[in-house]
Amino acid sequence: MRIIEVKTQAKEELIDITARVREEVFSSNILSGICCVYIPHTTAGVTINENADPSVMEDILMTLRKIVPDSLPYRHSEGNSSAHVKACLVGTSANILIEEAQLSLGTWQGVFFCEFDGPRSRRVFIKTSSS
Ligand code: ZN
């Protein structure tokens, strides 16, 4: 397993980590297989979506804020329940097929680290295996 460090700069932020995932796949020397990107945090996650227009990520964050308001009567005493719920919604892992030593992402797709309770130092676990 490889670990990449992500230093987030804001409370909520979607960070394109595609290039860093590609580097890990390249250095794994796997021609065909699968790459699992796993986030070992409870207030952060990962998603795959458009990386051509940054407005898409802004819209996703805006929508998550609308769906999961900070103002609900949450019971969790740490005060970051909305971040936990958002992390649940986007999920903690993404699997991408590897073919011809490349990530099989669609033309407009990128891999995004999703911060919901930053800024913090975060980790991303990446495991590749051949098949
Ligand atoms: Zn918490």
Short mmCIF file of N, CA, C and O and ligand atoms in Angstrom, two decimals:
data_model
loop_
_atom_site.label_atom_id
_atom_site.label_comp_id
_atom_site.label_asym_id
_atom_site.label_seq_id
_atom_site.Cartn_x
_atom_site.Cartn_y
_atom_site.Cartn_z
N MET A 1 0.85 -1.20 0.00
CA MET A 1 0.00 0.00 0.00
C MET A 1 0.88 1.25 0.00
O MET A 1 1.89 1.30 0.69
N ARG A 2 0.49 2.23 -0.75
CA ARG A 2 1.19 3.50 -0.76
C ARG A 2 0.32 4.56 -0.09
O ARG A 2 -0.90 4.46 -0.13
N ILE A 3 0.97 5.55 0.47
CA ILE A 3 0.24 6.60 1.17
C ILE A 3 0.66 7.94 0.57
O ILE A 3 1.85 8.20 0.43
N ILE A 4 -0.32 8.74 0.20
CA ILE A 4 0.00 10.11 -0.20
C ILE A 4 -0.60 11.07 0.83
O ILE A 4 -1.64 10.80 1.42
N GLU A 5 0.14 12.14 1.04
CA GLU A 5 -0.28 13.15 2.02
C GLU A 5 -1.00 14.28 1.28
O GLU A 5 -0.55 14.71 0.21
N VAL A 6 -2.09 14.74 1.86
CA VAL A 6 -2.83 15.87 1.29
C VAL A 6 -3.00 16.90 2.40
O VAL A 6 -3.57 16.58 3.45
N LYS A 7 -2.50 18.09 2.17
CA LYS A 7 -2.71 19.17 3.14
C LYS A 7 -3.85 20.05 2.61
O LYS A 7 -3.69 20.74 1.61
N THR A 8 -4.97 20.01 3.29
CA THR A 8 -6.10 20.80 2.82
C THR A 8 -5.99 22.22 3.37
O THR A 8 -5.38 22.45 4.41
N GLN A 9 -6.59 23.16 2.65
CA GLN A 9 -6.42 24.58 2.96
C GLN A 9 -7.70 25.24 3.47
O GLN A 9 -7.67 26.40 3.88
N ALA A 10 -8.81 24.53 3.38
CA ALA A 10 -10.09 25.15 3.73
C ALA A 10 -10.95 24.16 4.51
O ALA A 10 -10.65 22.97 4.57
N LYS A 11 -12.04 24.66 5.10
CA LYS A 11 -12.96 23.76 5.81
C LYS A 11 -13.52 22.72 4.86
O LYS A 11 -13.57 21.53 5.17
N GLU A 12 -13.94 23.19 3.69
CA GLU A 12 -14.47 22.27 2.68
C GLU A 12 -13.75 22.52 1.37
O GLU A 12 -13.61 23.67 0.94
N GLU A 13 -13.35 21.44 0.75
CA GLU A 13 -12.52 21.58 -0.43
C GLU A 13 -12.50 20.25 -1.18
O GLU A 13 -12.39 19.20 -0.56
N LEU A 14 -12.60 20.32 -2.49
CA LEU A 14 -12.46 19.11 -3.31
C LEU A 14 -11.17 19.27 -4.11
O LEU A 14 -11.03 20.19 -4.90
N ILE A 15 -10.22 18.40 -3.85
CA ILE A 15 -8.87 18.55 -4.41
C ILE A 15 -8.61 17.46 -5.44
O ILE A 15 -8.75 16.26 -5.14
N ASP A 16 -8.22 17.88 -6.61
CA ASP A 16 -7.93 16.93 -7.69
C ASP A 16 -6.62 16.21 -7.39
O ASP A 16 -5.55 16.83 -7.36
N ILE A 17 -6.70 14.91 -7.13
CA ILE A 17 -5.50 14.12 -6.84
C ILE A 17 -5.19 13.14 -7.97
O ILE A 17 -4.41 12.19 -7.79
N THR A 18 -5.79 13.36 -9.12
CA THR A 18 -5.64 12.41 -10.24
C THR A 18 -4.17 12.20 -10.60
O THR A 18 -3.74 11.05 -10.77
N ALA A 19 -3.42 13.29 -10.71
CA ALA A 19 -2.01 13.15 -11.13
C ALA A 19 -1.23 12.32 -10.13
O ALA A 19 -0.38 11.51 -10.50
N ARG A 20 -1.54 12.49 -8.85
CA ARG A 20 -0.80 11.74 -7.82
C ARG A 20 -1.19 10.26 -7.84
O ARG A 20 -0.35 9.39 -7.60
N VAL A 21 -2.46 9.98 -8.13
CA VAL A 21 -2.88 8.58 -8.25
C VAL A 21 -2.22 7.96 -9.48
O VAL A 21 -1.72 6.83 -9.44
N ARG A 22 -2.17 8.71 -10.58
CA ARG A 22 -1.50 8.22 -11.79
C ARG A 22 -0.03 7.88 -11.52
O ARG A 22 0.48 6.87 -12.01
N GLU A 23 0.65 8.72 -10.74
CA GLU A 23 2.06 8.46 -10.41
C GLU A 23 2.20 7.13 -9.68
O GLU A 23 3.13 6.36 -9.94
N GLU A 24 1.27 6.87 -8.75
CA GLU A 24 1.34 5.62 -7.99
C GLU A 24 1.10 4.42 -8.91
O GLU A 24 1.75 3.39 -8.77
N VAL A 25 0.16 4.57 -9.83
CA VAL A 25 -0.12 3.48 -10.78
C VAL A 25 1.09 3.27 -11.68
O VAL A 25 1.51 2.13 -11.92
N PHE A 26 1.70 4.34 -12.14
CA PHE A 26 2.88 4.24 -13.00
C PHE A 26 4.00 3.52 -12.26
O PHE A 26 4.62 2.59 -12.81
N SER A 27 4.24 3.90 -11.02
CA SER A 27 5.36 3.30 -10.29
C SER A 27 5.07 1.86 -9.85
O SER A 27 5.97 1.13 -9.47
N SER A 28 3.81 1.44 -9.90
CA SER A 28 3.47 0.06 -9.54
C SER A 28 3.82 -0.93 -10.65
O SER A 28 3.86 -2.13 -10.42
N ASN A 29 4.06 -0.41 -11.87
CA ASN A 29 4.40 -1.25 -13.03
C ASN A 29 3.32 -2.27 -13.38
O ASN A 29 3.62 -3.31 -13.95
N ILE A 30 2.08 -1.97 -13.02
CA ILE A 30 0.98 -2.88 -13.34
C ILE A 30 0.40 -2.51 -14.70
O ILE A 30 0.07 -1.35 -14.95
N LEU A 31 0.29 -3.51 -15.58
CA LEU A 31 -0.26 -3.25 -16.91
C LEU A 31 -1.77 -3.34 -16.91
O LEU A 31 -2.45 -2.58 -17.58
N SER A 32 -2.30 -4.30 -16.15
CA SER A 32 -3.74 -4.51 -16.11
C SER A 32 -4.14 -4.91 -14.70
O SER A 32 -3.53 -5.82 -14.12
N GLY A 33 -5.13 -4.23 -14.14
CA GLY A 33 -5.53 -4.56 -12.78
C GLY A 33 -6.49 -3.52 -12.24
O GLY A 33 -7.34 -2.99 -12.96
N ILE A 34 -6.34 -3.24 -10.95
CA ILE A 34 -7.26 -2.30 -10.31
C ILE A 34 -6.49 -1.44 -9.31
O ILE A 34 -5.52 -1.88 -8.70
N CYS A 35 -6.95 -0.21 -9.19
CA CYS A 35 -6.37 0.73 -8.24
C CYS A 35 -7.47 1.14 -7.28
O CYS A 35 -8.52 1.65 -7.69
N CYS A 36 -7.25 0.89 -6.01
CA CYS A 36 -8.20 1.31 -4.98
C CYS A 36 -7.63 2.53 -4.27
O CYS A 36 -6.51 2.51 -3.78
N VAL A 37 -8.43 3.58 -4.23
CA VAL A 37 -8.08 4.80 -3.51
C VAL A 37 -8.96 4.83 -2.27
O VAL A 37 -10.19 4.86 -2.38
N TYR A 38 -8.34 4.78 -1.11
CA TYR A 38 -9.09 4.66 0.14
C TYR A 38 -8.74 5.82 1.08
O TYR A 38 -7.56 6.14 1.27
N ILE A 39 -9.75 6.41 1.68
CA ILE A 39 -9.56 7.56 2.57
C ILE A 39 -9.78 7.10 4.02
O ILE A 39 -10.92 6.77 4.40
N PRO A 40 -8.73 7.11 4.85
CA PRO A 40 -8.87 6.60 6.23
C PRO A 40 -9.29 7.70 7.21
O PRO A 40 -8.66 7.90 8.25
N HIS A 41 -10.35 8.40 6.87
CA HIS A 41 -10.83 9.51 7.71
C HIS A 41 -12.35 9.47 7.79
O HIS A 41 -12.99 8.93 6.88
N THR A 42 -12.91 10.07 8.82
CA THR A 42 -14.37 10.04 8.98
C THR A 42 -15.05 11.33 8.54
O THR A 42 -16.27 11.39 8.47
N THR A 43 -14.25 12.36 8.25
CA THR A 43 -14.84 13.62 7.78
C THR A 43 -14.24 14.04 6.44
O THR A 43 -14.20 15.22 6.10
N ALA A 44 -13.76 13.07 5.71
CA ALA A 44 -13.25 13.30 4.36
C ALA A 44 -13.59 12.08 3.52
O ALA A 44 -13.90 11.01 4.07
N GLY A 45 -13.57 12.25 2.22
CA GLY A 45 -13.91 11.13 1.35
C GLY A 45 -13.25 11.28 0.00
O GLY A 45 -12.31 12.07 -0.17
N VAL A 46 -13.74 10.51 -0.94
CA VAL A 46 -13.19 10.57 -2.30
C VAL A 46 -14.33 10.41 -3.29
O VAL A 46 -15.30 9.70 -3.02
N THR A 47 -14.21 11.10 -4.41
CA THR A 47 -15.19 10.91 -5.47
C THR A 47 -14.51 11.06 -6.82
O THR A 47 -13.42 11.61 -6.92
N ILE A 48 -15.15 10.53 -7.84
CA ILE A 48 -14.67 10.68 -9.21
C ILE A 48 -15.71 11.49 -9.96
O ILE A 48 -16.89 11.15 -9.95
N ASN A 49 -15.25 12.60 -10.55
CA ASN A 49 -16.19 13.41 -11.31
C ASN A 49 -15.40 14.33 -12.25
O ASN A 49 -14.20 14.17 -12.42
N GLU A 50 -16.08 15.28 -12.81
CA GLU A 50 -15.48 16.11 -13.85
C GLU A 50 -14.32 16.97 -13.33
O GLU A 50 -14.46 17.66 -12.32
N ASN A 51 -13.21 16.92 -14.06
CA ASN A 51 -12.09 17.79 -13.68
C ASN A 51 -11.75 18.81 -14.77
O ASN A 51 -10.70 19.43 -14.72
N ALA A 52 -12.65 18.96 -15.73
CA ALA A 52 -12.41 19.94 -16.79
C ALA A 52 -12.89 21.33 -16.35
O ALA A 52 -12.20 22.32 -16.58
N ASP A 53 -14.05 21.39 -15.74
CA ASP A 53 -14.62 22.67 -15.32
C ASP A 53 -14.68 22.72 -13.79
O ASP A 53 -15.46 21.98 -13.18
N PRO A 54 -13.87 23.57 -13.14
CA PRO A 54 -13.86 23.65 -11.67
C PRO A 54 -15.21 24.01 -11.07
O PRO A 54 -15.47 23.74 -9.90
N SER A 55 -16.09 24.60 -11.88
CA SER A 55 -17.42 24.96 -11.39
C SER A 55 -18.20 23.73 -10.93
O SER A 55 -19.06 23.82 -10.05
N VAL A 56 -17.91 22.58 -11.53
CA VAL A 56 -18.63 21.36 -11.16
C VAL A 56 -18.34 21.03 -9.69
O VAL A 56 -19.25 20.70 -8.92
N MET A 57 -17.10 21.13 -9.27
CA MET A 57 -16.75 20.85 -7.87
C MET A 57 -17.41 21.87 -6.94
O MET A 57 -17.87 21.52 -5.86
N GLU A 58 -17.45 23.14 -7.36
CA GLU A 58 -18.12 24.16 -6.55
C GLU A 58 -19.61 23.82 -6.41
O GLU A 58 -20.19 23.98 -5.33
N ASP A 59 -20.21 23.36 -7.50
CA ASP A 59 -21.63 23.01 -7.47
C ASP A 59 -21.88 21.80 -6.57
O ASP A 59 -22.90 21.74 -5.86
N ILE A 60 -20.96 20.84 -6.61
CA ILE A 60 -21.12 19.66 -5.75
C ILE A 60 -21.04 20.07 -4.28
O ILE A 60 -21.88 19.67 -3.46
N LEU A 61 -20.07 20.91 -3.94
CA LEU A 61 -19.96 21.38 -2.55
C LEU A 61 -21.19 22.18 -2.13
O LEU A 61 -21.72 21.99 -1.03
N MET A 62 -21.64 23.05 -3.02
CA MET A 62 -22.83 23.85 -2.72
C MET A 62 -24.03 22.94 -2.44
O MET A 62 -24.80 23.16 -1.49
N THR A 63 -24.19 21.93 -3.26
CA THR A 63 -25.33 21.02 -3.12
C THR A 63 -25.23 20.21 -1.83
O THR A 63 -26.22 20.03 -1.12
N LEU A 64 -24.02 19.74 -1.52
CA LEU A 64 -23.84 18.99 -0.27
C LEU A 64 -24.17 19.86 0.94
O LEU A 64 -24.78 19.39 1.91
N ARG A 65 -23.77 21.14 0.88
CA ARG A 65 -24.09 22.06 2.00
C ARG A 65 -25.60 22.24 2.14
O ARG A 65 -26.12 22.38 3.25
N LYS A 66 -26.29 22.25 1.01
CA LYS A 66 -27.75 22.41 1.02
C LYS A 66 -28.43 21.15 1.58
O LYS A 66 -29.36 21.25 2.38
N ILE A 67 -27.93 20.00 1.15
CA ILE A 67 -28.52 18.73 1.60
C ILE A 67 -28.22 18.48 3.08
O ILE A 67 -29.06 17.94 3.81
N VAL A 68 -27.01 18.86 3.51
CA VAL A 68 -26.54 18.57 4.87
C VAL A 68 -26.20 19.88 5.58
O VAL A 68 -25.04 20.27 5.68
N PRO A 69 -27.19 20.58 6.08
CA PRO A 69 -26.90 21.86 6.75
C PRO A 69 -26.14 21.66 8.07
O PRO A 69 -26.26 20.62 8.71
N ASP A 70 -25.36 22.69 8.43
CA ASP A 70 -24.64 22.66 9.71
C ASP A 70 -25.59 22.85 10.89
O ASP A 70 -25.25 22.54 12.04
N SER A 71 -26.80 23.36 10.63
CA SER A 71 -27.68 23.83 11.69
C SER A 71 -28.66 22.78 12.23
O SER A 71 -29.49 23.10 13.06
N LEU A 72 -28.57 21.55 11.78
CA LEU A 72 -29.49 20.53 12.31
C LEU A 72 -29.15 20.23 13.78
O LEU A 72 -28.02 20.47 14.21
N PRO A 73 -30.13 19.71 14.53
CA PRO A 73 -29.86 19.41 15.97
C PRO A 73 -29.05 18.13 16.14
O PRO A 73 -29.53 17.14 16.69
N TYR A 74 -27.81 18.16 15.67
CA TYR A 74 -26.93 16.99 15.76
C TYR A 74 -26.60 16.69 17.22
O TYR A 74 -26.50 17.60 18.05
N ARG A 75 -26.35 15.42 17.53
CA ARG A 75 -26.02 15.00 18.90
C ARG A 75 -24.52 14.87 19.13
O ARG A 75 -24.07 14.93 20.27
N HIS A 76 -23.76 14.65 18.08
CA HIS A 76 -22.30 14.44 18.18
C HIS A 76 -21.65 15.70 18.77
O HIS A 76 -21.76 16.78 18.20
N SER A 77 -20.96 15.52 19.90
CA SER A 77 -20.49 16.70 20.66
C SER A 77 -19.30 17.41 20.01
O SER A 77 -18.98 18.53 20.40
N GLU A 78 -18.65 16.78 19.06
CA GLU A 78 -17.47 17.40 18.44
C GLU A 78 -17.86 18.58 17.55
O GLU A 78 -17.00 19.40 17.20
N GLY A 79 -19.14 18.64 17.19
CA GLY A 79 -19.61 19.78 16.41
C GLY A 79 -19.35 19.70 14.92
O GLY A 79 -19.48 20.69 14.21
N ASN A 80 -18.97 18.53 14.43
CA ASN A 80 -18.69 18.41 12.99
C ASN A 80 -19.52 17.31 12.33
O ASN A 80 -19.08 16.65 11.39
N SER A 81 -20.74 17.14 12.83
CA SER A 81 -21.60 16.08 12.30
C SER A 81 -21.89 16.24 10.81
O SER A 81 -21.96 15.25 10.08
N SER A 82 -22.05 17.49 10.36
CA SER A 82 -22.34 17.65 8.94
C SER A 82 -21.19 17.12 8.09
O SER A 82 -21.40 16.54 7.02
N ALA A 83 -19.95 17.27 8.58
CA ALA A 83 -18.80 16.74 7.85
C ALA A 83 -18.83 15.20 7.81
O ALA A 83 -18.53 14.59 6.78
N HIS A 84 -19.22 14.59 8.92
CA HIS A 84 -19.34 13.12 8.93
C HIS A 84 -20.38 12.67 7.92
O HIS A 84 -20.17 11.69 7.18
N VAL A 85 -21.53 13.36 7.88
CA VAL A 85 -22.60 12.95 6.97
C VAL A 85 -22.17 13.13 5.51
O VAL A 85 -22.40 12.26 4.65
N LYS A 86 -21.51 14.26 5.21
CA LYS A 86 -21.03 14.49 3.84
C LYS A 86 -20.03 13.42 3.42
O LYS A 86 -20.05 12.95 2.28
N ALA A 87 -19.15 13.02 4.35
CA ALA A 87 -18.19 11.96 4.03
C ALA A 87 -18.92 10.65 3.73
O ALA A 87 -18.52 9.92 2.82
N CYS A 88 -20.00 10.39 4.46
CA CYS A 88 -20.81 9.20 4.16
C CYS A 88 -21.38 9.26 2.75
O CYS A 88 -21.40 8.26 2.04
N LEU A 89 -21.85 10.44 2.38
CA LEU A 89 -22.51 10.57 1.08
C LEU A 89 -21.55 10.36 -0.08
O LEU A 89 -21.91 9.74 -1.08
N VAL A 90 -20.35 10.91 0.01
CA VAL A 90 -19.42 10.72 -1.11
C VAL A 90 -18.70 9.37 -1.04
O VAL A 90 -18.28 8.85 -2.07
N GLY A 91 -18.56 8.81 0.16
CA GLY A 91 -17.91 7.52 0.30
C GLY A 91 -16.43 7.63 0.58
O GLY A 91 -15.82 8.69 0.42
N THR A 92 -15.85 6.51 1.01
CA THR A 92 -14.45 6.52 1.45
C THR A 92 -13.51 5.81 0.49
O THR A 92 -12.31 5.72 0.77
N SER A 93 -14.03 5.28 -0.60
CA SER A 93 -13.12 4.63 -1.53
C SER A 93 -13.61 4.77 -2.96
O SER A 93 -14.80 4.99 -3.21
N ALA A 94 -12.66 4.66 -3.87
CA ALA A 94 -12.97 4.66 -5.30
C ALA A 94 -12.07 3.62 -5.96
O ALA A 94 -10.88 3.53 -5.64
N ASN A 95 -12.64 2.84 -6.82
CA ASN A 95 -11.87 1.82 -7.54
C ASN A 95 -11.81 2.20 -9.01
O ASN A 95 -12.82 2.55 -9.61
N ILE A 96 -10.62 2.16 -9.57
CA ILE A 96 -10.42 2.53 -10.97
C ILE A 96 -9.66 1.40 -11.65
O ILE A 96 -8.64 0.93 -11.14
N LEU A 97 -10.15 0.97 -12.78
CA LEU A 97 -9.47 -0.09 -13.52
C LEU A 97 -8.18 0.44 -14.12
O LEU A 97 -8.10 1.61 -14.50
N ILE A 98 -7.20 -0.43 -14.19
CA ILE A 98 -5.92 -0.11 -14.84
C ILE A 98 -5.84 -0.95 -16.11
O ILE A 98 -5.99 -2.17 -16.06
N GLU A 99 -5.67 -0.27 -17.23
CA GLU A 99 -5.46 -0.98 -18.50
C GLU A 99 -4.32 -0.31 -19.23
O GLU A 99 -4.24 0.92 -19.27
N GLU A 100 -3.45 -1.13 -19.80
CA GLU A 100 -2.27 -0.64 -20.51
C GLU A 100 -1.47 0.34 -19.63
O GLU A 100 -1.00 1.38 -20.09
N ALA A 101 -1.36 -0.01 -18.36
CA ALA A 101 -0.60 0.75 -17.37
C ALA A 101 -1.16 2.14 -17.11
O ALA A 101 -0.46 3.00 -16.57
N GLN A 102 -2.42 2.36 -17.49
CA GLN A 102 -3.05 3.67 -17.30
C GLN A 102 -4.34 3.52 -16.49
O GLN A 102 -5.02 2.50 -16.59
N LEU A 103 -4.69 4.56 -15.76
CA LEU A 103 -6.01 4.59 -15.14
C LEU A 103 -7.07 4.69 -16.23
O LEU A 103 -6.93 5.49 -17.15
N SER A 104 -8.11 3.88 -16.12
CA SER A 104 -9.17 3.89 -17.14
C SER A 104 -10.25 4.91 -16.78
O SER A 104 -11.43 4.57 -16.66
N LEU A 105 -9.84 6.14 -16.63
CA LEU A 105 -10.81 7.20 -16.35
C LEU A 105 -11.40 7.69 -17.66
O LEU A 105 -10.75 7.67 -18.70
N GLY A 106 -12.65 8.17 -17.58
CA GLY A 106 -13.27 8.79 -18.75
C GLY A 106 -12.57 10.11 -19.06
O GLY A 106 -11.85 10.67 -18.22
N THR A 107 -12.82 10.61 -20.26
CA THR A 107 -12.14 11.82 -20.74
C THR A 107 -12.23 12.97 -19.75
O THR A 107 -11.26 13.69 -19.55
N TRP A 108 -13.38 13.13 -19.13
CA TRP A 108 -13.60 14.30 -18.27
C TRP A 108 -13.50 13.97 -16.80
O TRP A 108 -13.78 14.81 -15.95
N GLN A 109 -13.11 12.74 -16.48
CA GLN A 109 -13.10 12.33 -15.09
C GLN A 109 -11.77 12.59 -14.39
O GLN A 109 -10.70 12.43 -15.00
N GLY A 110 -11.87 12.95 -13.11
CA GLY A 110 -10.71 13.06 -12.25
C GLY A 110 -11.06 12.48 -10.89
O GLY A 110 -12.23 12.28 -10.56
N VAL A 111 -10.02 12.21 -10.09
CA VAL A 111 -10.20 11.68 -8.75
C VAL A 111 -10.03 12.84 -7.78
O VAL A 111 -9.02 13.56 -7.82
N PHE A 112 -11.02 13.03 -6.92
CA PHE A 112 -11.02 14.18 -6.01
C PHE A 112 -11.02 13.74 -4.55
O PHE A 112 -11.90 12.97 -4.12
N PHE A 113 -10.05 14.27 -3.79
CA PHE A 113 -10.10 14.14 -2.34
C PHE A 113 -11.13 15.16 -1.84
O PHE A 113 -11.10 16.33 -2.24
N CYS A 114 -12.02 14.72 -0.98
CA CYS A 114 -13.11 15.58 -0.51
C CYS A 114 -12.90 15.92 0.97
O CYS A 114 -13.08 15.06 1.85
N GLU A 115 -12.51 17.14 1.24
CA GLU A 115 -12.34 17.61 2.62
C GLU A 115 -13.64 18.24 3.10
O GLU A 115 -14.22 19.09 2.40
N PHE A 116 -14.09 17.83 4.28
CA PHE A 116 -15.31 18.43 4.84
C PHE A 116 -15.11 19.02 6.23
O PHE A 116 -16.04 19.56 6.82
N ASP A 117 -13.89 18.89 6.76
CA ASP A 117 -13.64 19.42 8.11
C ASP A 117 -12.17 19.87 8.24
O ASP A 117 -11.47 19.52 9.18
N GLY A 118 -11.75 20.64 7.26
CA GLY A 118 -10.36 21.10 7.24
C GLY A 118 -10.23 22.47 7.88
O GLY A 118 -11.16 22.98 8.49
N PRO A 119 -9.06 23.09 7.70
CA PRO A 119 -7.89 22.49 7.03
C PRO A 119 -7.18 21.50 7.94
O PRO A 119 -7.11 21.69 9.15
N ARG A 120 -6.66 20.45 7.33
CA ARG A 120 -5.97 19.40 8.07
C ARG A 120 -4.92 18.74 7.17
O ARG A 120 -4.97 18.87 5.96
N SER A 121 -4.07 17.97 7.80
CA SER A 121 -3.19 17.06 7.05
C SER A 121 -3.92 15.73 6.94
O SER A 121 -4.34 15.16 7.95
N ARG A 122 -4.05 15.28 5.73
CA ARG A 122 -4.82 14.05 5.48
C ARG A 122 -3.95 13.03 4.76
O ARG A 122 -2.92 13.37 4.19
N ARG A 123 -4.43 11.78 4.76
CA ARG A 123 -3.73 10.72 4.05
C ARG A 123 -4.69 10.04 3.09
O ARG A 123 -5.89 9.96 3.34
N VAL A 124 -4.11 9.57 2.01
CA VAL A 124 -4.85 8.78 1.03
C VAL A 124 -4.10 7.47 0.85
O VAL A 124 -2.89 7.49 0.59
N PHE A 125 -4.79 6.36 1.05
CA PHE A 125 -4.17 5.04 0.84
C PHE A 125 -4.46 4.59 -0.59
O PHE A 125 -5.61 4.70 -1.06
N ILE A 126 -3.44 4.10 -1.23
CA ILE A 126 -3.60 3.61 -2.61
C ILE A 126 -3.05 2.21 -2.71
O ILE A 126 -1.90 1.96 -2.34
N LYS A 127 -3.88 1.32 -3.18
CA LYS A 127 -3.45 -0.07 -3.36
C LYS A 127 -3.73 -0.46 -4.80
O LYS A 127 -4.83 -0.26 -5.31
N THR A 128 -2.73 -1.00 -5.44
CA THR A 128 -2.91 -1.47 -6.81
C THR A 128 -2.66 -2.97 -6.82
O THR A 128 -1.82 -3.48 -6.08
N SER A 129 -3.42 -3.65 -7.66
CA SER A 129 -3.13 -5.07 -7.83
C SER A 129 -3.39 -5.46 -9.28
O SER A 129 -4.27 -4.88 -9.95
N SER A 130 -2.63 -6.40 -9.76
CA SER A 130 -2.76 -6.82 -11.16
C SER A 130 -3.78 -7.93 -11.28
O SER A 130 -4.08 -8.64 -10.32
N SER A 131 -4.33 -8.06 -12.46
CA SER A 131 -5.28 -9.17 -12.71
C SER A 131 -5.20 -9.59 -14.15
O SER A 131 -4.75 -8.86 -15.00
ZN ZN B 1 -16.68 14.28 14.75
#
